[in-house]
CSV table of C-alpha atoms in Angstrom, one decimal:
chain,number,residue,atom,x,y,z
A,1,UNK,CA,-144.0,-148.9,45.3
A,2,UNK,CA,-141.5,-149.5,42.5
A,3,UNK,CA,-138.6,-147.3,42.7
A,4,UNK,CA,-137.7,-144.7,40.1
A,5,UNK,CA,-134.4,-145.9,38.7
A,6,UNK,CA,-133.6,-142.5,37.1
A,7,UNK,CA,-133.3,-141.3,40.8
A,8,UNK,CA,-129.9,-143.5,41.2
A,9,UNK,CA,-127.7,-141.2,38.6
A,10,UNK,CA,-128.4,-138.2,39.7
A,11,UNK,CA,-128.0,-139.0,43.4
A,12,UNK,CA,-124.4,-140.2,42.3
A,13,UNK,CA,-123.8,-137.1,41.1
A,14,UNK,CA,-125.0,-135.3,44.8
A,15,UNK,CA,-122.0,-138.0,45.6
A,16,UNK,CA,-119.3,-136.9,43.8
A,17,UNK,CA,-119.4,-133.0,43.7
A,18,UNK,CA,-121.4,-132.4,47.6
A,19,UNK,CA,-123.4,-129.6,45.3
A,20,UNK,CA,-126.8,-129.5,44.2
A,21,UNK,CA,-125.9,-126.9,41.5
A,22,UNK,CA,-122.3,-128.6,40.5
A,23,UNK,CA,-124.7,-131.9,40.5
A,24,UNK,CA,-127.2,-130.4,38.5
A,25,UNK,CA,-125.0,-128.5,35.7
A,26,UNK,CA,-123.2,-132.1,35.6
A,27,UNK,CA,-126.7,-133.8,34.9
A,28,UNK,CA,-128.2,-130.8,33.0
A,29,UNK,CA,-131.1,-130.5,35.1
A,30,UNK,CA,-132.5,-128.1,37.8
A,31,UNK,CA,-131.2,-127.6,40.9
A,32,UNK,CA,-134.7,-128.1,42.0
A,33,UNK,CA,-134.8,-131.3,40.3
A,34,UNK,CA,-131.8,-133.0,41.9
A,35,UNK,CA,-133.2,-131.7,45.2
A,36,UNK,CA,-136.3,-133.5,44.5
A,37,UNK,CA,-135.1,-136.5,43.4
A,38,UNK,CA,-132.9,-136.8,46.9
A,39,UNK,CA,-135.9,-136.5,48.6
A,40,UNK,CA,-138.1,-138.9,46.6
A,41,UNK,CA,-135.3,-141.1,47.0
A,42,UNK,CA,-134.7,-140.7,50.7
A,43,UNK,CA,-138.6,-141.0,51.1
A,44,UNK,CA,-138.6,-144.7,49.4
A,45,UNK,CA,-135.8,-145.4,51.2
A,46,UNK,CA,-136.9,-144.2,54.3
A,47,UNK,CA,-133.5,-142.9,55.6
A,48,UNK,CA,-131.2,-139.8,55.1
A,49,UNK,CA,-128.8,-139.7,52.7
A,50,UNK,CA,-127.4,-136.3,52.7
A,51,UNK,CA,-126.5,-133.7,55.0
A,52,UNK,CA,-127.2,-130.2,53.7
A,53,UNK,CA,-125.4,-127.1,55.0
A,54,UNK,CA,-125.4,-123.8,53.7
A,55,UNK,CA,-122.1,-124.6,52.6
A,56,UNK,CA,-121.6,-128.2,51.6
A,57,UNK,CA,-123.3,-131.5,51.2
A,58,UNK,CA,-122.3,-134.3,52.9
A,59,UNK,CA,-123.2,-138.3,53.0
A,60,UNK,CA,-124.6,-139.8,55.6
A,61,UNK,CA,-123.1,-143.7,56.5
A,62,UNK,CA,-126.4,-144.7,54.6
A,63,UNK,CA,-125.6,-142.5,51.8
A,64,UNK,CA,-122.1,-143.4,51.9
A,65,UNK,CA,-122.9,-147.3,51.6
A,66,UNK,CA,-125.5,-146.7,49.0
A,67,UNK,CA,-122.8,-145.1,47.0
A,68,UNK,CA,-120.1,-148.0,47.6
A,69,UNK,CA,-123.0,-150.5,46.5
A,70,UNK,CA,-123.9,-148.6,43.0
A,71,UNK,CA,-120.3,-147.5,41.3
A,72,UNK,CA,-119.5,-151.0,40.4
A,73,UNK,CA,-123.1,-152.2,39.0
A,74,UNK,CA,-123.7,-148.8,37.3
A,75,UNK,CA,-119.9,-148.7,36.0
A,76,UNK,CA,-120.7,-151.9,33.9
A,77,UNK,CA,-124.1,-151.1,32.9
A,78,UNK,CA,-122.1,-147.9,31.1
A,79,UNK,CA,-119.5,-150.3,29.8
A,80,UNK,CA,-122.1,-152.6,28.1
A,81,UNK,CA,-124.3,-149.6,27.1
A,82,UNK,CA,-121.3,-148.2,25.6
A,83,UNK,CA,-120.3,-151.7,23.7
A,84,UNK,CA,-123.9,-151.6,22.5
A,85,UNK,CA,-124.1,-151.3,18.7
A,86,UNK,CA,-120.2,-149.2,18.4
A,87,UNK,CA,-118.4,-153.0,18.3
A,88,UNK,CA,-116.7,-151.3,14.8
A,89,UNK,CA,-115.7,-148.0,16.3
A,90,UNK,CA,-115.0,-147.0,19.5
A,91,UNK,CA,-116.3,-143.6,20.9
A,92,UNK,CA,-117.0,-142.0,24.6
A,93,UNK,CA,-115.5,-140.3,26.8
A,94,UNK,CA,-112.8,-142.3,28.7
A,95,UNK,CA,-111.4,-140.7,31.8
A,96,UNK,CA,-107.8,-141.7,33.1
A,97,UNK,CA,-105.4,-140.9,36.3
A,98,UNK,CA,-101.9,-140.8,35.9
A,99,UNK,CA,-99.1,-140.5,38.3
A,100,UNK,CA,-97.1,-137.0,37.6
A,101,UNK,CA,-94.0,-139.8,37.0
A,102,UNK,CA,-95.1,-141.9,34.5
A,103,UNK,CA,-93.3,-140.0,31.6
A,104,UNK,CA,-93.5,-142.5,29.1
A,105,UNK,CA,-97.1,-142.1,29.1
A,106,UNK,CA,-97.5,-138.5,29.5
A,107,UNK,CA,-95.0,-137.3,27.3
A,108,UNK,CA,-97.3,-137.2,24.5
A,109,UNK,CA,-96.8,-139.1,21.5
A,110,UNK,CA,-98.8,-142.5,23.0
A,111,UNK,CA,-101.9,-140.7,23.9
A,112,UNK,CA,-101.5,-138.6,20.5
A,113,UNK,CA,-101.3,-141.6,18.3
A,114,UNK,CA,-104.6,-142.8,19.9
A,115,UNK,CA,-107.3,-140.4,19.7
A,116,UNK,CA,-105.4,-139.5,16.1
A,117,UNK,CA,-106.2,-143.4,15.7
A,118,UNK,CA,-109.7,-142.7,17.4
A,119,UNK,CA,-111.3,-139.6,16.3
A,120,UNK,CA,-114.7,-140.8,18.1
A,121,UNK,CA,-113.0,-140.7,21.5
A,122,UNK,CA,-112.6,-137.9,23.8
A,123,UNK,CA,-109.5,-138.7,27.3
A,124,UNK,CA,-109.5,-136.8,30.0
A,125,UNK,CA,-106.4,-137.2,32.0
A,126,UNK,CA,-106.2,-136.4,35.7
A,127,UNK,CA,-102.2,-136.6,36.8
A,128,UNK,CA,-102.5,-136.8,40.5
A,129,UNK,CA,-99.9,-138.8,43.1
A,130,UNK,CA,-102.8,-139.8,45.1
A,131,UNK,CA,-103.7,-143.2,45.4
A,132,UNK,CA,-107.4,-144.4,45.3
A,133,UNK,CA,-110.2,-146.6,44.1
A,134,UNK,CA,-110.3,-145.9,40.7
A,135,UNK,CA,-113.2,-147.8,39.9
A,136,UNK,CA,-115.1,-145.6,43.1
A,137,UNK,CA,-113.9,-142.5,41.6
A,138,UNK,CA,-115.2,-143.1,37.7
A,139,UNK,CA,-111.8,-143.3,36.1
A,140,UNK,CA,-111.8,-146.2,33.4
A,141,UNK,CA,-108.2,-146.8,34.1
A,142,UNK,CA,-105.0,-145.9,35.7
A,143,UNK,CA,-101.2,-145.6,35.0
A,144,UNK,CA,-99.3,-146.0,38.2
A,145,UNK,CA,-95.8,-148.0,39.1
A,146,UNK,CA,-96.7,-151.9,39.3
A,147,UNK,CA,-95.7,-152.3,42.9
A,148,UNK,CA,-98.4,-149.8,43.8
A,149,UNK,CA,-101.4,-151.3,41.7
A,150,UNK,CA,-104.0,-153.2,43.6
A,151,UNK,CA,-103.7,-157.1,43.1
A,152,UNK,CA,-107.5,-157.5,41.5
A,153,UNK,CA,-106.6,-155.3,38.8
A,154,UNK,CA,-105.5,-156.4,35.3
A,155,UNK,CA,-102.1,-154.6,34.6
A,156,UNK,CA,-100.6,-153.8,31.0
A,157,UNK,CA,-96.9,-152.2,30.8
A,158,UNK,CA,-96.4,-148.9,29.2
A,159,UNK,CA,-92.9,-149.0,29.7
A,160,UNK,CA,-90.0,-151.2,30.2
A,161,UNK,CA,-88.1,-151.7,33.7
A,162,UNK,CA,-87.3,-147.9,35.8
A,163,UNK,CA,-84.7,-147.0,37.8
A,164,UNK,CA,-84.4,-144.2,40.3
A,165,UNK,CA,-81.7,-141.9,39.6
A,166,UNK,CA,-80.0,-139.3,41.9
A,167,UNK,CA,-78.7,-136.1,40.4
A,168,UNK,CA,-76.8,-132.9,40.5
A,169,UNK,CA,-75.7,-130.0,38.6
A,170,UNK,CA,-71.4,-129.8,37.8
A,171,UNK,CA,-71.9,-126.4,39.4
A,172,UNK,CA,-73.1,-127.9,42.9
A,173,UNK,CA,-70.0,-130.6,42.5
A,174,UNK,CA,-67.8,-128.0,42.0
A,175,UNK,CA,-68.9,-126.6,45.2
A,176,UNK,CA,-69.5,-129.7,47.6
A,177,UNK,CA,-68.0,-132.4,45.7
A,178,UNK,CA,-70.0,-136.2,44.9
A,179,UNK,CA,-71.5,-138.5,47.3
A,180,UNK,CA,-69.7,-142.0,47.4
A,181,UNK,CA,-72.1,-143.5,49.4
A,182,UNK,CA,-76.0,-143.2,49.9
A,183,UNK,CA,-75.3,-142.5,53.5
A,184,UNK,CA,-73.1,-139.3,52.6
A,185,UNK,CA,-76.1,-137.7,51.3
A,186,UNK,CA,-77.0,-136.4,55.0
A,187,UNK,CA,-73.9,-134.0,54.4
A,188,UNK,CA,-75.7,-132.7,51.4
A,189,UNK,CA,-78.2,-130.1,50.2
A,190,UNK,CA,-80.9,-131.8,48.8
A,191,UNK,CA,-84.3,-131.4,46.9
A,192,UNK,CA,-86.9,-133.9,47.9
A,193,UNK,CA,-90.5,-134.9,47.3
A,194,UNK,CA,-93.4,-135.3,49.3
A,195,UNK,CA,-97.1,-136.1,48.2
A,196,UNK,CA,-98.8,-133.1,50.5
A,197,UNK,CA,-97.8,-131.2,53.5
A,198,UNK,CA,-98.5,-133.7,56.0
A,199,UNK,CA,-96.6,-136.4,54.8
A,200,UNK,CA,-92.8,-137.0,55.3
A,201,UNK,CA,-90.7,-136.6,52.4
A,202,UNK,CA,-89.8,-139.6,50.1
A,203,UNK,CA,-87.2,-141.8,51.6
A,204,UNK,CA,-84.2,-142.3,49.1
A,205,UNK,CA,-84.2,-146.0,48.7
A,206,UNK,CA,-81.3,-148.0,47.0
A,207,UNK,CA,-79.5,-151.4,47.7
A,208,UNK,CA,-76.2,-152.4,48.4
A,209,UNK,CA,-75.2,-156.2,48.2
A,210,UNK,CA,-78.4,-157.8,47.0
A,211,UNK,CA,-79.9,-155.8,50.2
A,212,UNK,CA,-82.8,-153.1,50.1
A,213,UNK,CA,-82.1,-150.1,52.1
A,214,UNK,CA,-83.2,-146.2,52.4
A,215,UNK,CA,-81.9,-142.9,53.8
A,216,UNK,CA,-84.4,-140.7,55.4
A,217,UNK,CA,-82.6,-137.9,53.9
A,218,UNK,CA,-83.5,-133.7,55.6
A,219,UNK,CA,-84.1,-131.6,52.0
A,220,UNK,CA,-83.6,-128.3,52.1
A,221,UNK,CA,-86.1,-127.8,49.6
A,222,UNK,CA,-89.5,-130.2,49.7
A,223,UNK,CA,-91.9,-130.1,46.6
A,224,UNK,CA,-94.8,-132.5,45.7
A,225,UNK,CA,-93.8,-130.7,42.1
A,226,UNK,CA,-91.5,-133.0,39.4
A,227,UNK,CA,-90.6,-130.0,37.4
A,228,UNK,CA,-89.5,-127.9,40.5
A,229,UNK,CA,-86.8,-130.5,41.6
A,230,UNK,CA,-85.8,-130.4,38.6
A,231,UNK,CA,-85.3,-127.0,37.9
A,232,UNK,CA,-84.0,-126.6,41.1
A,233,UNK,CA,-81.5,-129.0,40.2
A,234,UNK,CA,-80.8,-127.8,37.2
A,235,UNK,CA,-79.8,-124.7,38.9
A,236,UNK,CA,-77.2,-125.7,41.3
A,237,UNK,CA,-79.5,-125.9,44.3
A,238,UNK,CA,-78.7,-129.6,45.5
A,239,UNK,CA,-78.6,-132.8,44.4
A,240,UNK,CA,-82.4,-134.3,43.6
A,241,UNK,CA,-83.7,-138.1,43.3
A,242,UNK,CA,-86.5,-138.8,40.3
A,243,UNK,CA,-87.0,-141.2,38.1
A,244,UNK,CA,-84.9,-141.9,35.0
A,245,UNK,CA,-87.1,-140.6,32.3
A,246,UNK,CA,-87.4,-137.6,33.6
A,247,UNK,CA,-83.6,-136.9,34.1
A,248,UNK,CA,-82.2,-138.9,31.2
A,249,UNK,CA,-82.1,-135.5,28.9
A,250,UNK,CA,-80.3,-133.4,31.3
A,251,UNK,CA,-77.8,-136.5,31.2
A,252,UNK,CA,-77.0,-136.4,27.4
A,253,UNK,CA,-76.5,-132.8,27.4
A,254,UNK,CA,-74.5,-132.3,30.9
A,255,UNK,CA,-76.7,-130.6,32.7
A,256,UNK,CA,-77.0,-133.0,35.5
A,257,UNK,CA,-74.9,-135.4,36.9
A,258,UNK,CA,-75.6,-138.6,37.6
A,259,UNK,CA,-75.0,-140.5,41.2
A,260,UNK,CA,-74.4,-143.3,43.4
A,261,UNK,CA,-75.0,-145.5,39.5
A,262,UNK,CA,-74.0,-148.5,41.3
A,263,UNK,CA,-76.8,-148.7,44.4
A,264,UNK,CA,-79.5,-148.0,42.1
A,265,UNK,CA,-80.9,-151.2,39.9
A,266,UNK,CA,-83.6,-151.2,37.7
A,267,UNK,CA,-87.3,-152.2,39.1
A,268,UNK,CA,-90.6,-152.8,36.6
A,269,UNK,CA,-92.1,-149.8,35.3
A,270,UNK,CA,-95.4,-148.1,34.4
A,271,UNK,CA,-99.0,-150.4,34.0
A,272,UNK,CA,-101.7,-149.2,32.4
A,273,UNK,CA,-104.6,-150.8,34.4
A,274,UNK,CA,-108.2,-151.3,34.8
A,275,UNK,CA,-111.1,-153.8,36.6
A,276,UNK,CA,-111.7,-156.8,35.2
A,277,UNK,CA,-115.2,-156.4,33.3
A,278,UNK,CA,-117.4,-158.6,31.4
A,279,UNK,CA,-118.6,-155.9,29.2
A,280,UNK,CA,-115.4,-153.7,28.3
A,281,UNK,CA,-116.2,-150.8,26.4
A,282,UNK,CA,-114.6,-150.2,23.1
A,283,UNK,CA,-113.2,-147.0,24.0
A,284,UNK,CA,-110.8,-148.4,26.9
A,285,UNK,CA,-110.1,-151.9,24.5
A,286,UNK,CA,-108.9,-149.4,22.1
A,287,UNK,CA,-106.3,-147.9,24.4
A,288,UNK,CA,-105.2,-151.3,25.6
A,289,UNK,CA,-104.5,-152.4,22.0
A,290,UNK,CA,-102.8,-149.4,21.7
A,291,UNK,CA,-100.4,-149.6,24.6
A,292,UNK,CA,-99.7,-153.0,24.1
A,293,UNK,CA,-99.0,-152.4,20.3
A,294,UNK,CA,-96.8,-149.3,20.9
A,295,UNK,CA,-94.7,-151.4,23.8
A,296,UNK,CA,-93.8,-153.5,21.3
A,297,UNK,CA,-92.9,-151.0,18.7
A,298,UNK,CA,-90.8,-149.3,21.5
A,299,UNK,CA,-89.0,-152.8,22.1
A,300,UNK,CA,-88.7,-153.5,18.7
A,301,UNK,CA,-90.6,-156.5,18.7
C-alpha cells in the first residue's frame, strides 16, 4: 500500500519539539491528528518510532534514522517550492543562528537594511554558542567564526579579519597594575567564559614568536554571558578577554584598557554560511547578496 506522504511533515514535527500538542499547534492540526498520523506511519512502517511518556516523547534509533534521512530531501523540496514562481521577489520565513560574538552581524544595521530591502521576508534569529547541524536543525544558514564552520559548507564573510583583545578597567590597574606577559595573568583576577556549566572555561590563546600558545587562566568570575564580562569589566572587577568588536567602544572612550597588544594578531572573521543546494531559495540568495554587497561597502570597495 502506497504511503501517505503528508504523514512525513508532521512526524518531523513529533521530531523536533518531543510534543504532540507543541507538534500540533506547530502544524495547526489536532493533537489527535498528529497522534494518528504516528501510528498510520509506524503501522506502514512496521516499527516504532516514538516513545511516549506521560512527560515527553522520545525517538527510537528507527525514528532517529528516519529523521537523519528526511531533513536534507525535505529541506530542498522547501527551497525549490519556495523558488517556485517568487524568482522577482523573495519572501518566506528564513531562520538563522548566530554566535552571541559575531557583532558585526548582530549589531543591527545589516539585518535592518535587508528586510527594509525585503519587505516579503520574515528572519528569525537564534544567537546561541552551541555548535550543530544546521541543516538537521532547520536553520537556512549560520554566522559563526570560519575556523569553526564545517568544510562542506559554502562560507561568505560578514566581516573583515578579528582579533581577541584582553581588557581592564584604569580602576583595576590602579589597583594591581598591567600584565606584561600572558603568563602573568595567573596573578590576576579575571572574568572568563565558558559555553555551559560543564565545560572548562575558554583558554586565553595568544602567540609569541610566530608560535601559538594559551593560558588556562582560574576566573574568578565565569559567564557564558558577553555582556556580563563586560560589565563586569567595566566595573573594575578584573581584567576580561572578548573579541574586538565588542570592546573597541570602551577603547575610544577610556573605559577599558587594552592588553598584552603585541601577543594578540589578527585571525579571519565572521562567515555567513549555508549547504550547498541546487534549488536556493530567494529568500536566503537575498541575504547573501546582501552580505556580500554590504562587505564591500564596509571595505570601501
Amino acid at each position: 500500500m502506497k504511503m501517505d506522504l503528508n504523514l512525513l511533515p508532521l512526524f518531523l514535527a513529533v521530531s523536533k519539539e518531543r510534543n504532540f500538542r507543541a507538534a500540533a499547534d506547530r502544524m495547526g492540526v489536532t493533537r489527535s491528528a498528529v497522534s494518528q498520523a504516528i501510528r498510520r506511519l509506524e503501522d506502514h512502517l512496521g516499527t516504532a518510532l516514538v516513545v511516549r511518556t506521560t512527560r515527553s516523547v522520545q525517538l527510537t534509533e528507527a525514528g532517529a534514522r528516519l529523521v537523519s534521512s528526511l531533513e536534507g530531501p525535505l529541506t530542498d523540496i522547501g527551497s525549490a517550492l519556495d523558488a517556485t514562481g517568487t524568482a522577482d521577489e523573495p519572501r518566506g520565513h528564513l531562520r538563522l543562528t548566530a554566535t552571541s560574538i559575531a557583532e558585526p552581524f548582530l549589531s543591527g544595521p545589516l539585518l535592518a537594511s535587508f528586510v527594509a530591502r525585503c519587505p516579503h521576508v520574515t528572519v528569525d534569529v537564534t544567537v546561541t554558542d552551541e555548535e550543530f547541524d544546521i541543516v538537521a536543525h532547520g536553520f537556512d544558514a549560520g554566522v559563526r567564526l570560519g575556523e569553526v564552520i564545517e568544510k562542506d559548507m559554502i562560507a561568505v564573510p560578514v566581516s573583515g579579519e578579528q582579533r581577541e583583545r584582553a581588557a581592564a578597567a584604569p580602576a583595576y590597574l590602579a589597583e594591581r597594575g598591567a600584565p606584561a606577559h600572558p603568563g602573568e595573568l595567573v596573578g590576576h583576577r579575571c572574568i572568563g567564559w565558558r559555553l555551559s556549566p560543564e565545560i572548562a572555561p575558554h583558554r586565553w590563546e595568544f602567540v609569541e614568536g610566530g608560535r601559538p600558545f594559551d593560558v588556562a587562566v582560574e576566573p574568578q568570575i565565569t559567564t557564558n554571558d558577553l555582556r556580563l564580562m563586560l560589565r563586569l569589566a567595566l566595573a573594575g572587577a578584573g581584567i576580561t578577554f572578548a573579541p574586538e568588536d565588542c570592546l573597541q567602544p570602551h577603547f575610544e572612550d577610556g573605559s577599558l584598557v587594552p592588553l598584552l597588544e603585541e601577543f594578540l594578531p589578527p585571525f579571519p572573521g565572521f562567515f555567513l554560511y549555508f549547504p550547498q543546494r541546487r534549488n536556493m531559495a530567494p529568500k536566503l540568495r537575498a541575504l547573501i547578496d546582501h552580505v556580500r554587497q554590504w562587505q564591500k561597502a564596509r571595505l570601501g570597495g
